[in-house]
Amino acid sequence: MATGTDQVVGLGLVAVSLLIFTYYTVWVILLPFIDSQHVIHKYFLPRAYAVAIPLAVGLLLLLFVGVFITCVMLKNQKVAKKAQ
């Protein structure tokens, strides 16, 4: 069973994820249909970032996964050499 702290952290992560998803959805799907002179456009980055930011985040995620797998494989090789 999760402790109260775990539940609060989980709720916070879900809330942040929901906020980011809503912001991105409005930015990418709804904003192109709103007049470019409308005041809501000042709360959003230019549309070029709608592709660049997720691409950069995806590349960083792949980098971290690759580094993690490399570290685990190197650690396992060291343990296997000591066992022999």
PDB file of N, CA, C and O in Angstrom:
ATOM      1  N   MET A   1       0.851  -1.186   0.000  1.00  0.00           N
ATOM      2  CA  MET A   1       0.000   0.000   0.000  1.00  0.00           C
ATOM      3  C   MET A   1       0.887   1.237   0.000  1.00  0.00           C
ATOM      4  O   MET A   1       1.884   1.301   0.709  1.00  0.00           O
ATOM      5  N   ALA A   2       0.510   2.201  -0.772  1.00  0.00           N
ATOM      6  CA  ALA A   2       1.283   3.433  -0.880  1.00  0.00           C
ATOM      7  C   ALA A   2       1.060   4.307   0.362  1.00  0.00           C
ATOM      8  O   ALA A   2      -0.043   4.372   0.912  1.00  0.00           O
ATOM      9  N   THR A   3       2.127   4.969   0.762  1.00  0.00           N
ATOM     10  CA  THR A   3       2.010   5.876   1.894  1.00  0.00           C
ATOM     11  C   THR A   3       1.363   7.177   1.438  1.00  0.00           C
ATOM     12  O   THR A   3       1.186   7.422   0.249  1.00  0.00           O
ATOM     13  N   GLY A   4       1.029   8.018   2.384  1.00  0.00           N
ATOM     14  CA  GLY A   4       0.405   9.298   2.063  1.00  0.00           C
ATOM     15  C   GLY A   4       1.308  10.173   1.207  1.00  0.00           C
ATOM     16  O   GLY A   4       0.859  10.866   0.297  1.00  0.00           O
ATOM     17  N   THR A   5       2.611  10.126   1.499  1.00  0.00           N
ATOM     18  CA  THR A   5       3.565  10.914   0.716  1.00  0.00           C
ATOM     19  C   THR A   5       3.610  10.434  -0.732  1.00  0.00           C
ATOM     20  O   THR A   5       3.644  11.242  -1.660  1.00  0.00           O
ATOM     21  N   ASP A   6       3.618   9.122  -0.905  1.00  0.00           N
ATOM     22  CA  ASP A   6       3.619   8.566  -2.259  1.00  0.00           C
ATOM     23  C   ASP A   6       2.370   8.988  -3.025  1.00  0.00           C
ATOM     24  O   ASP A   6       2.442   9.297  -4.226  1.00  0.00           O
ATOM     25  N   GLN A   7       1.246   8.989  -2.363  1.00  0.00           N
ATOM     26  CA  GLN A   7      -0.001   9.374  -3.015  1.00  0.00           C
ATOM     27  C   GLN A   7      -0.005  10.846  -3.404  1.00  0.00           C
ATOM     28  O   GLN A   7      -0.460  11.220  -4.477  1.00  0.00           O
ATOM     29  N   VAL A   8       0.543  11.699  -2.545  1.00  0.00           N
ATOM     30  CA  VAL A   8       0.608  13.133  -2.847  1.00  0.00           C
ATOM     31  C   VAL A   8       1.555  13.382  -4.019  1.00  0.00           C
ATOM     32  O   VAL A   8       1.255  14.165  -4.928  1.00  0.00           O
ATOM     33  N   VAL A   9       2.708  12.708  -4.026  1.00  0.00           N
ATOM     34  CA  VAL A   9       3.653  12.852  -5.125  1.00  0.00           C
ATOM     35  C   VAL A   9       3.022  12.348  -6.420  1.00  0.00           C
ATOM     36  O   VAL A   9       3.144  12.985  -7.470  1.00  0.00           O
ATOM     37  N   GLY A  10       2.336  11.225  -6.355  1.00  0.00           N
ATOM     38  CA  GLY A  10       1.659  10.693  -7.537  1.00  0.00           C
ATOM     39  C   GLY A  10       0.592  11.636  -8.057  1.00  0.00           C
ATOM     40  O   GLY A  10       0.482  11.866  -9.267  1.00  0.00           O
ATOM     41  N   LEU A  11      -0.179  12.204  -7.156  1.00  0.00           N
ATOM     42  CA  LEU A  11      -1.209  13.163  -7.559  1.00  0.00           C
ATOM     43  C   LEU A  11      -0.578  14.398  -8.189  1.00  0.00           C
ATOM     44  O   LEU A  11      -1.078  14.920  -9.187  1.00  0.00           O
ATOM     45  N   GLY A  12       0.531  14.852  -7.633  1.00  0.00           N
ATOM     46  CA  GLY A  12       1.236  16.003  -8.199  1.00  0.00           C
ATOM     47  C   GLY A  12       1.757  15.712  -9.599  1.00  0.00           C
ATOM     48  O   GLY A  12       1.646  16.549 -10.508  1.00  0.00           O
ATOM     49  N   LEU A  13       2.327  14.520  -9.802  1.00  0.00           N
ATOM     50  CA  LEU A  13       2.810  14.150 -11.127  1.00  0.00           C
ATOM     51  C   LEU A  13       1.680  14.049 -12.141  1.00  0.00           C
ATOM     52  O   LEU A  13       1.819  14.482 -13.284  1.00  0.00           O
ATOM     53  N   VAL A  14       0.568  13.492 -11.733  1.00  0.00           N
ATOM     54  CA  VAL A  14      -0.591  13.411 -12.626  1.00  0.00           C
ATOM     55  C   VAL A  14      -1.107  14.804 -12.964  1.00  0.00           C
ATOM     56  O   VAL A  14      -1.440  15.096 -14.111  1.00  0.00           O
ATOM     57  N   ALA A  15      -1.158  15.683 -11.981  1.00  0.00           N
ATOM     58  CA  ALA A  15      -1.638  17.042 -12.217  1.00  0.00           C
ATOM     59  C   ALA A  15      -0.724  17.800 -13.178  1.00  0.00           C
ATOM     60  O   ALA A  15      -1.198  18.474 -14.094  1.00  0.00           O
ATOM     61  N   VAL A  16       0.595  17.679 -12.981  1.00  0.00           N
ATOM     62  CA  VAL A  16       1.543  18.340 -13.881  1.00  0.00           C
ATOM     63  C   VAL A  16       1.428  17.770 -15.296  1.00  0.00           C
ATOM     64  O   VAL A  16       1.437  18.513 -16.286  1.00  0.00           O
ATOM     65  N   SER A  17       1.305  16.458 -15.404  1.00  0.00           N
ATOM     66  CA  SER A  17       1.150  15.831 -16.716  1.00  0.00           C
ATOM     67  C   SER A  17      -0.121  16.296 -17.407  1.00  0.00           C
ATOM     68  O   SER A  17      -0.119  16.567 -18.613  1.00  0.00           O
ATOM     69  N   LEU A  18      -1.195  16.396 -16.665  1.00  0.00           N
ATOM     70  CA  LEU A  18      -2.461  16.865 -17.234  1.00  0.00           C
ATOM     71  C   LEU A  18      -2.353  18.317 -17.686  1.00  0.00           C
ATOM     72  O   LEU A  18      -2.857  18.689 -18.758  1.00  0.00           O
ATOM     73  N   LEU A  19      -1.683  19.131 -16.905  1.00  0.00           N
ATOM     74  CA  LEU A  19      -1.492  20.539 -17.267  1.00  0.00           C
ATOM     75  C   LEU A  19      -0.661  20.672 -18.544  1.00  0.00           C
ATOM     76  O   LEU A  19      -1.023  21.432 -19.457  1.00  0.00           O
ATOM     77  N   ILE A  20       0.430  19.923 -18.639  1.00  0.00           N
ATOM     78  CA  ILE A  20       1.270  19.963 -19.839  1.00  0.00           C
ATOM     79  C   ILE A  20       0.499  19.460 -21.050  1.00  0.00           C
ATOM     80  O   ILE A  20       0.569  20.052 -22.140  1.00  0.00           O
ATOM     81  N   PHE A  21      -0.253  18.375 -20.901  1.00  0.00           N
ATOM     82  CA  PHE A  21      -1.032  17.830 -22.007  1.00  0.00           C
ATOM     83  C   PHE A  21      -2.076  18.835 -22.486  1.00  0.00           C
ATOM     84  O   PHE A  21      -2.254  19.040 -23.696  1.00  0.00           O
ATOM     85  N   THR A  22      -2.767  19.478 -21.560  1.00  0.00           N
ATOM     86  CA  THR A  22      -3.792  20.462 -21.928  1.00  0.00           C
ATOM     87  C   THR A  22      -3.162  21.654 -22.631  1.00  0.00           C
ATOM     88  O   THR A  22      -3.667  22.098 -23.673  1.00  0.00           O
ATOM     89  N   TYR A  23      -2.060  22.164 -22.099  1.00  0.00           N
ATOM     90  CA  TYR A  23      -1.373  23.308 -22.712  1.00  0.00           C
ATOM     91  C   TYR A  23      -0.928  22.959 -24.127  1.00  0.00           C
ATOM     92  O   TYR A  23      -1.157  23.718 -25.069  1.00  0.00           O
ATOM     93  N   TYR A  24      -0.309  21.802 -24.313  1.00  0.00           N
ATOM     94  CA  TYR A  24       0.191  21.401 -25.625  1.00  0.00           C
ATOM     95  C   TYR A  24      -0.953  21.170 -26.608  1.00  0.00           C
ATOM     96  O   TYR A  24      -0.857  21.545 -27.786  1.00  0.00           O
ATOM     97  N   THR A  25      -2.039  20.573 -26.138  1.00  0.00           N
ATOM     98  CA  THR A  25      -3.185  20.334 -27.004  1.00  0.00           C
ATOM     99  C   THR A  25      -3.800  21.643 -27.489  1.00  0.00           C
ATOM    100  O   THR A  25      -4.104  21.803 -28.672  1.00  0.00           O
ATOM    101  N   VAL A  26      -3.967  22.585 -26.591  1.00  0.00           N
ATOM    102  CA  VAL A  26      -4.509  23.892 -26.986  1.00  0.00           C
ATOM    103  C   VAL A  26      -3.551  24.575 -27.948  1.00  0.00           C
ATOM    104  O   VAL A  26      -3.956  25.144 -28.961  1.00  0.00           O
ATOM    105  N   TRP A  27      -2.266  24.500 -27.660  1.00  0.00           N
ATOM    106  CA  TRP A  27      -1.245  25.147 -28.472  1.00  0.00           C
ATOM    107  C   TRP A  27      -1.215  24.605 -29.893  1.00  0.00           C
ATOM    108  O   TRP A  27      -1.162  25.351 -30.867  1.00  0.00           O
ATOM    109  N   VAL A  28      -1.274  23.278 -30.040  1.00  0.00           N
ATOM    110  CA  VAL A  28      -1.101  22.651 -31.347  1.00  0.00           C
ATOM    111  C   VAL A  28      -2.416  22.508 -32.104  1.00  0.00           C
ATOM    112  O   VAL A  28      -2.457  22.714 -33.321  1.00  0.00           O
ATOM    113  N   ILE A  29      -3.504  22.201 -31.417  1.00  0.00           N
ATOM    114  CA  ILE A  29      -4.754  21.892 -32.113  1.00  0.00           C
ATOM    115  C   ILE A  29      -5.689  23.093 -32.206  1.00  0.00           C
ATOM    116  O   ILE A  29      -6.255  23.348 -33.268  1.00  0.00           O
ATOM    117  N   LEU A  30      -5.853  23.827 -31.136  1.00  0.00           N
ATOM    118  CA  LEU A  30      -6.838  24.909 -31.143  1.00  0.00           C
ATOM    119  C   LEU A  30      -6.293  26.259 -31.602  1.00  0.00           C
ATOM    120  O   LEU A  30      -6.992  27.028 -32.251  1.00  0.00           O
ATOM    121  N   LEU A  31      -5.050  26.567 -31.261  1.00  0.00           N
ATOM    122  CA  LEU A  31      -4.496  27.889 -31.544  1.00  0.00           C
ATOM    123  C   LEU A  31      -4.460  28.257 -33.025  1.00  0.00           C
ATOM    124  O   LEU A  31      -4.694  29.420 -33.361  1.00  0.00           O
ATOM    125  N   PRO A  32      -4.204  27.331 -33.943  1.00  0.00           N
ATOM    126  CA  PRO A  32      -4.221  27.722 -35.359  1.00  0.00           C
ATOM    127  C   PRO A  32      -5.578  28.230 -35.844  1.00  0.00           C
ATOM    128  O   PRO A  32      -5.649  28.947 -36.848  1.00  0.00           O
ATOM    129  N   PHE A  33      -6.658  27.893 -35.173  1.00  0.00           N
ATOM    130  CA  PHE A  33      -7.987  28.319 -35.590  1.00  0.00           C
ATOM    131  C   PHE A  33      -8.415  29.646 -34.959  1.00  0.00           C
ATOM    132  O   PHE A  33      -9.483  30.157 -35.281  1.00  0.00           O
ATOM    133  N   ILE A  34      -7.587  30.177 -34.069  1.00  0.00           N
ATOM    134  CA  ILE A  34      -7.901  31.447 -33.408  1.00  0.00           C
ATOM    135  C   ILE A  34      -7.140  32.553 -34.129  1.00  0.00           C
ATOM    136  O   ILE A  34      -5.978  32.380 -34.520  1.00  0.00           O
ATOM    137  N   ASP A  35      -7.773  33.693 -34.304  1.00  0.00           N
ATOM    138  CA  ASP A  35      -7.179  34.823 -34.998  1.00  0.00           C
ATOM    139  C   ASP A  35      -5.815  35.163 -34.380  1.00  0.00           C
ATOM    140  O   ASP A  35      -5.658  35.185 -33.159  1.00  0.00           O
ATOM    141  N   SER A  36      -4.831  35.439 -35.228  1.00  0.00           N
ATOM    142  CA  SER A  36      -3.470  35.676 -34.748  1.00  0.00           C
ATOM    143  C   SER A  36      -3.341  36.947 -33.911  1.00  0.00           C
ATOM    144  O   SER A  36      -2.365  37.116 -33.188  1.00  0.00           O
ATOM    145  N   GLN A  37      -4.319  37.845 -33.967  1.00  0.00           N
ATOM    146  CA  GLN A  37      -4.276  39.075 -33.182  1.00  0.00           C
ATOM    147  C   GLN A  37      -4.938  38.919 -31.810  1.00  0.00           C
ATOM    148  O   GLN A  37      -4.924  39.844 -31.008  1.00  0.00           O
ATOM    149  N   HIS A  38      -5.505  37.760 -31.566  1.00  0.00           N
ATOM    150  CA  HIS A  38      -6.186  37.519 -30.288  1.00  0.00           C
ATOM    151  C   HIS A  38      -5.175  37.516 -29.149  1.00  0.00           C
ATOM    152  O   HIS A  38      -4.027  37.118 -29.298  1.00  0.00           O
ATOM    153  N   VAL A  39      -5.615  37.947 -27.969  1.00  0.00           N
ATOM    154  CA  VAL A  39      -4.746  38.090 -26.802  1.00  0.00           C
ATOM    155  C   VAL A  39      -4.196  36.743 -26.314  1.00  0.00           C
ATOM    156  O   VAL A  39      -3.127  36.697 -25.691  1.00  0.00           O
ATOM    157  N   ILE A  40      -4.851  35.639 -26.608  1.00  0.00           N
ATOM    158  CA  ILE A  40      -4.408  34.327 -26.111  1.00  0.00           C
ATOM    159  C   ILE A  40      -3.069  33.916 -26.723  1.00  0.00           C
ATOM    160  O   ILE A  40      -2.330  33.136 -26.128  1.00  0.00           O
ATOM    161  N   HIS A  41      -2.728  34.454 -27.876  1.00  0.00           N
ATOM    162  CA  HIS A  41      -1.474  34.068 -28.534  1.00  0.00           C
ATOM    163  C   HIS A  41      -0.238  34.491 -27.751  1.00  0.00           C
ATOM    164  O   HIS A  41       0.826  33.900 -27.927  1.00  0.00           O
ATOM    165  N   LYS A  42      -0.346  35.469 -26.885  1.00  0.00           N
ATOM    166  CA  LYS A  42       0.834  35.901 -26.128  1.00  0.00           C
ATOM    167  C   LYS A  42       1.206  34.908 -25.022  1.00  0.00           C
ATOM    168  O   LYS A  42       2.289  34.991 -24.462  1.00  0.00           O
ATOM    169  N   TYR A  43       0.350  33.949 -24.724  1.00  0.00           N
ATOM    170  CA  TYR A  43       0.632  32.950 -23.691  1.00  0.00           C
ATOM    171  C   TYR A  43       1.292  31.690 -24.244  1.00  0.00           C
ATOM    172  O   TYR A  43       1.582  30.762 -23.491  1.00  0.00           O
ATOM    173  N   PHE A  44       1.524  31.656 -25.554  1.00  0.00           N
ATOM    174  CA  PHE A  44       2.082  30.467 -26.192  1.00  0.00           C
ATOM    175  C   PHE A  44       3.322  30.821 -26.991  1.00  0.00           C
ATOM    176  O   PHE A  44       3.434  31.917 -27.528  1.00  0.00           O
ATOM    177  N   LEU A  45       4.248  29.879 -27.077  1.00  0.00           N
ATOM    178  CA  LEU A  45       5.448  30.042 -27.881  1.00  0.00           C
ATOM    179  C   LEU A  45       5.092  29.961 -29.366  1.00  0.00           C
ATOM    180  O   LEU A  45       4.010  29.488 -29.727  1.00  0.00           O
ATOM    181  N   PRO A  46       6.005  30.366 -30.249  1.00  0.00           N
ATOM    182  CA  PRO A  46       5.754  30.193 -31.683  1.00  0.00           C
ATOM    183  C   PRO A  46       5.563  28.716 -32.037  1.00  0.00           C
ATOM    184  O   PRO A  46       6.055  27.816 -31.345  1.00  0.00           O
ATOM    185  N   ARG A  47       4.868  28.458 -33.136  1.00  0.00           N
ATOM    186  CA  ARG A  47       4.510  27.081 -33.500  1.00  0.00           C
ATOM    187  C   ARG A  47       5.712  26.205 -33.811  1.00  0.00           C
ATOM    188  O   ARG A  47       5.623  24.984 -33.711  1.00  0.00           O
ATOM    189  N   ALA A  48       6.830  26.786 -34.221  1.00  0.00           N
ATOM    190  CA  ALA A  48       8.017  25.982 -34.527  1.00  0.00           C
ATOM    191  C   ALA A  48       8.474  25.195 -33.299  1.00  0.00           C
ATOM    192  O   ALA A  48       9.001  24.082 -33.426  1.00  0.00           O
ATOM    193  N   TYR A  49       8.258  25.751 -32.126  1.00  0.00           N
ATOM    194  CA  TYR A  49       8.642  25.055 -30.899  1.00  0.00           C
ATOM    195  C   TYR A  49       7.723  23.871 -30.595  1.00  0.00           C
ATOM    196  O   TYR A  49       8.089  23.014 -29.797  1.00  0.00           O
ATOM    197  N   ALA A  50       6.566  23.822 -31.203  1.00  0.00           N
ATOM    198  CA  ALA A  50       5.642  22.704 -30.969  1.00  0.00           C
ATOM    199  C   ALA A  50       6.226  21.392 -31.473  1.00  0.00           C
ATOM    200  O   ALA A  50       5.837  20.323 -31.008  1.00  0.00           O
ATOM    201  N   VAL A  51       7.151  21.467 -32.406  1.00  0.00           N
ATOM    202  CA  VAL A  51       7.844  20.279 -32.897  1.00  0.00           C
ATOM    203  C   VAL A  51       9.208  20.144 -32.227  1.00  0.00           C
ATOM    204  O   VAL A  51       9.617  19.043 -31.862  1.00  0.00           O
ATOM    205  N   ALA A  52       9.891  21.270 -32.051  1.00  0.00           N
ATOM    206  CA  ALA A  52      11.258  21.239 -31.535  1.00  0.00           C
ATOM    207  C   ALA A  52      11.334  20.752 -30.088  1.00  0.00           C
ATOM    208  O   ALA A  52      12.240  19.978 -29.738  1.00  0.00           O
ATOM    209  N   ILE A  53      10.427  21.189 -29.252  1.00  0.00           N
ATOM    210  CA  ILE A  53      10.478  20.811 -27.833  1.00  0.00           C
ATOM    211  C   ILE A  53      10.227  19.309 -27.638  1.00  0.00           C
ATOM    212  O   ILE A  53      11.026  18.645 -26.962  1.00  0.00           O
ATOM    213  N   PRO A  54       9.160  18.725 -28.200  1.00  0.00           N
ATOM    214  CA  PRO A  54       8.991  17.274 -28.034  1.00  0.00           C
ATOM    215  C   PRO A  54      10.130  16.464 -28.662  1.00  0.00           C
ATOM    216  O   PRO A  54      10.514  15.424 -28.139  1.00  0.00           O
ATOM    217  N   LEU A  55      10.692  16.964 -29.776  1.00  0.00           N
ATOM    218  CA  LEU A  55      11.823  16.281 -30.392  1.00  0.00           C
ATOM    219  C   LEU A  55      13.033  16.280 -29.462  1.00  0.00           C
ATOM    220  O   LEU A  55      13.679  15.249 -29.264  1.00  0.00           O
ATOM    221  N   ALA A  56      13.333  17.420 -28.867  1.00  0.00           N
ATOM    222  CA  ALA A  56      14.462  17.514 -27.943  1.00  0.00           C
ATOM    223  C   ALA A  56      14.238  16.636 -26.710  1.00  0.00           C
ATOM    224  O   ALA A  56      15.159  15.948 -26.251  1.00  0.00           O
ATOM    225  N   VAL A  57      13.027  16.642 -26.178  1.00  0.00           N
ATOM    226  CA  VAL A  57      12.715  15.812 -25.010  1.00  0.00           C
ATOM    227  C   VAL A  57      12.842  14.330 -25.361  1.00  0.00           C
ATOM    228  O   VAL A  57      13.385  13.537 -24.577  1.00  0.00           O
ATOM    229  N   GLY A  58      12.376  13.951 -26.536  1.00  0.00           N
ATOM    230  CA  GLY A  58      12.497  12.554 -26.975  1.00  0.00           C
ATOM    231  C   GLY A  58      13.944  12.129 -27.142  1.00  0.00           C
ATOM    232  O   GLY A  58      14.331  11.014 -26.748  1.00  0.00           O
ATOM    233  N   LEU A  59      14.760  13.008 -27.720  1.00  0.00           N
ATOM    234  CA  LEU A  59      16.178  12.685 -27.879  1.00  0.00           C
ATOM    235  C   LEU A  59      16.879  12.569 -26.528  1.00  0.00           C
ATOM    236  O   LEU A  59      17.709  11.677 -26.336  1.00  0.00           O
ATOM    237  N   LEU A  60      16.544  13.454 -25.599  1.00  0.00           N
ATOM    238  CA  LEU A  60      17.124  13.354 -24.255  1.00  0.00           C
ATOM    239  C   LEU A  60      16.703  12.062 -23.559  1.00  0.00           C
ATOM    240  O   LEU A  60      17.507  11.420 -22.874  1.00  0.00           O
ATOM    241  N   LEU A  61      15.448  11.674 -23.735  1.00  0.00           N
ATOM    242  CA  LEU A  61      14.971  10.427 -23.150  1.00  0.00           C
ATOM    243  C   LEU A  61      15.740   9.237 -23.718  1.00  0.00           C
ATOM    244  O   LEU A  61      16.175   8.357 -22.972  1.00  0.00           O
ATOM    245  N   LEU A  62      15.925   9.214 -25.037  1.00  0.00           N
ATOM    246  CA  LEU A  62      16.703   8.135 -25.651  1.00  0.00           C
ATOM    247  C   LEU A  62      18.147   8.137 -25.159  1.00  0.00           C
ATOM    248  O   LEU A  62      18.734   7.081 -24.924  1.00  0.00           O
ATOM    249  N   LEU A  63      18.719   9.318 -24.987  1.00  0.00           N
ATOM    250  CA  LEU A  63      20.082   9.419 -24.476  1.00  0.00           C
ATOM    251  C   LEU A  63      20.176   8.838 -23.068  1.00  0.00           C
ATOM    252  O   LEU A  63      21.078   8.041 -22.772  1.00  0.00           O
ATOM    253  N   PHE A  64      19.251   9.208 -22.190  1.00  0.00           N
ATOM    254  CA  PHE A  64      19.277   8.706 -20.820  1.00  0.00           C
ATOM    255  C   PHE A  64      19.058   7.196 -20.763  1.00  0.00           C
ATOM    256  O   PHE A  64      19.703   6.505 -19.981  1.00  0.00           O
ATOM    257  N   VAL A  65      18.174   6.679 -21.597  1.00  0.00           N
ATOM    258  CA  VAL A  65      17.949   5.229 -21.636  1.00  0.00           C
ATOM    259  C   VAL A  65      19.214   4.517 -22.115  1.00  0.00           C
ATOM    260  O   VAL A  65      19.628   3.493 -21.562  1.00  0.00           O
ATOM    261  N   GLY A  66      19.841   5.069 -23.150  1.00  0.00           N
ATOM    262  CA  GLY A  66      21.083   4.472 -23.655  1.00  0.00           C
ATOM    263  C   GLY A  66      22.198   4.492 -22.631  1.00  0.00           C
ATOM    264  O   GLY A  66      22.936   3.509 -22.466  1.00  0.00           O
ATOM    265  N   VAL A  67      22.355   5.600 -21.928  1.00  0.00           N
ATOM    266  CA  VAL A  67      23.388   5.697 -20.885  1.00  0.00           C
ATOM    267  C   VAL A  67      23.092   4.719 -19.754  1.00  0.00           C
ATOM    268  O   VAL A  67      24.000   4.052 -19.240  1.00  0.00           O
ATOM    269  N   PHE A  68      21.829   4.610 -19.366  1.00  0.00           N
ATOM    270  CA  PHE A  68      21.460   3.667 -18.297  1.00  0.00           C
ATOM    271  C   PHE A  68      21.776   2.231 -18.701  1.00  0.00           C
ATOM    272  O   PHE A  68      22.372   1.470 -17.920  1.00  0.00           O
ATOM    273  N   ILE A  69      21.399   1.852 -19.915  1.00  0.00           N
ATOM    274  CA  ILE A  69      21.659   0.482 -20.381  1.00  0.00           C
ATOM    275  C   ILE A  69      23.160   0.231 -20.458  1.00  0.00           C
ATOM    276  O   ILE A  69      23.642  -0.839 -20.061  1.00  0.00           O
ATOM    277  N   THR A  70      23.923   1.214 -20.928  1.00  0.00           N
ATOM    278  CA  THR A  70      25.373   1.074 -21.001  1.00  0.00           C
ATOM    279  C   THR A  70      25.977   0.885 -19.610  1.00  0.00           C
ATOM    280  O   THR A  70      26.833   0.011 -19.407  1.00  0.00           O
ATOM    281  N   CYS A  71      25.544   1.679 -18.658  1.00  0.00           N
ATOM    282  CA  CYS A  71      26.061   1.555 -17.283  1.00  0.00           C
ATOM    283  C   CYS A  71      25.734   0.192 -16.688  1.00  0.00           C
ATOM    284  O   CYS A  71      26.591  -0.428 -16.042  1.00  0.00           O
ATOM    285  N   VAL A  72      24.535  -0.288 -16.903  1.00  0.00           N
ATOM    286  CA  VAL A  72      24.142  -1.595 -16.366  1.00  0.00           C
ATOM    287  C   VAL A  72      24.967  -2.701 -17.009  1.00  0.00           C
ATOM    288  O   VAL A  72      25.448  -3.618 -16.328  1.00  0.00           O
ATOM    289  N   MET A  73      25.178  -2.615 -18.319  1.00  0.00           N
ATOM    290  CA  MET A  73      25.958  -3.654 -19.001  1.00  0.00           C
ATOM    291  C   MET A  73      27.416  -3.632 -18.544  1.00  0.00           C
ATOM    292  O   MET A  73      28.016  -4.699 -18.327  1.00  0.00           O
ATOM    293  N   LEU A  74      27.996  -2.451 -18.364  1.00  0.00           N
ATOM    294  CA  LEU A  74      29.380  -2.370 -17.884  1.00  0.00           C
ATOM    295  C   LEU A  74      29.500  -2.890 -16.464  1.00  0.00           C
ATOM    296  O   LEU A  74      30.470  -3.573 -16.122  1.00  0.00           O
ATOM    297  N   LYS A  75      28.528  -2.591 -15.633  1.00  0.00           N
ATOM    298  CA  LYS A  75      28.547  -3.074 -14.257  1.00  0.00           C
ATOM    299  C   LYS A  75      28.444  -4.601 -14.223  1.00  0.00           C
ATOM    300  O   LYS A  75      29.132  -5.265 -13.443  1.00  0.00           O
ATOM    301  N   ASN A  76      27.593  -5.166 -15.073  1.00  0.00           N
ATOM    302  CA  ASN A  76      27.449  -6.621 -15.126  1.00  0.00           C
ATOM    303  C   ASN A  76      28.718  -7.282 -15.628  1.00  0.00           C
ATOM    304  O   ASN A  76      29.063  -8.379 -15.183  1.00  0.00           O
ATOM    305  N   GLN A  77      29.435  -6.651 -16.535  1.00  0.00           N
ATOM    306  CA  GLN A  77      30.685  -7.216 -17.021  1.00  0.00           C
ATOM    307  C   GLN A  77      31.729  -7.226 -15.915  1.00  0.00           C
ATOM    308  O   GLN A  77      32.489  -8.201 -15.784  1.00  0.00           O
ATOM    309  N   LYS A  78      31.787  -6.187 -15.117  1.00  0.00           N
ATOM    310  CA  LYS A  78      32.743  -6.135 -14.004  1.00  0.00           C
ATOM    311  C   LYS A  78      32.447  -7.224 -12.979  1.00  0.00           C
ATOM    312  O   LYS A  78      33.351  -7.865 -12.471  1.00  0.00           O
ATOM    313  N   VAL A  79      31.163  -7.437 -12.692  1.00  0.00           N
ATOM    314  CA  VAL A  79      30.779  -8.470 -11.736  1.00  0.00           C
ATOM    315  C   VAL A  79      31.096  -9.838 -12.290  1.00  0.00           C
ATOM    316  O   VAL A  79      31.583 -10.727 -11.581  1.00  0.00           O
ATOM    317  N   ALA A  80      30.875 -10.050 -13.585  1.00  0.00           N
ATOM    318  CA  ALA A  80      31.162 -11.357 -14.196  1.00  0.00           C
ATOM    319  C   ALA A  80      32.658 -11.636 -14.206  1.00  0.00           C
ATOM    320  O   ALA A  80      33.087 -12.778 -14.007  1.00  0.00           O
ATOM    321  N   LYS A  81      33.489 -10.614 -14.421  1.00  0.00           N
ATOM    322  CA  LYS A  81      34.945 -10.816 -14.419  1.00  0.00           C
ATOM    323  C   LYS A  81      35.441 -11.147 -13.020  1.00  0.00           C
ATOM    324  O   LYS A  81      36.352 -11.954 -12.863  1.00  0.00           O
ATOM    325  N   LYS A  82      34.853 -10.542 -11.993  1.00  0.00           N
ATOM    326  CA  LYS A  82      35.259 -10.837 -10.622  1.00  0.00           C
ATOM    327  C   LYS A  82      34.860 -12.244 -10.224  1.00  0.00           C
ATOM    328  O   LYS A  82      35.531 -12.901  -9.427  1.00  0.00           O
ATOM    329  N   ALA A  83      33.743 -12.742 -10.767  1.00  0.00           N
ATOM    330  CA  ALA A  83      33.263 -14.065 -10.413  1.00  0.00           C
ATOM    331  C   ALA A  83      34.148 -15.161 -11.018  1.00  0.00           C
ATOM    332  O   ALA A  83      34.229 -16.266 -10.494  1.00  0.00           O
ATOM    333  N   GLN A  84      34.823 -14.839 -12.114  1.00  0.00           N
ATOM    334  CA  GLN A  84      35.662 -15.858 -12.765  1.00  0.00           C
ATOM    335  C   GLN A  84      36.948 -16.014 -12.093  1.00  0.00           C
ATOM    336  O   GLN A  84      37.703 -16.019 -11.481  1.00  0.00           O
TER     337      GLN A  84
END
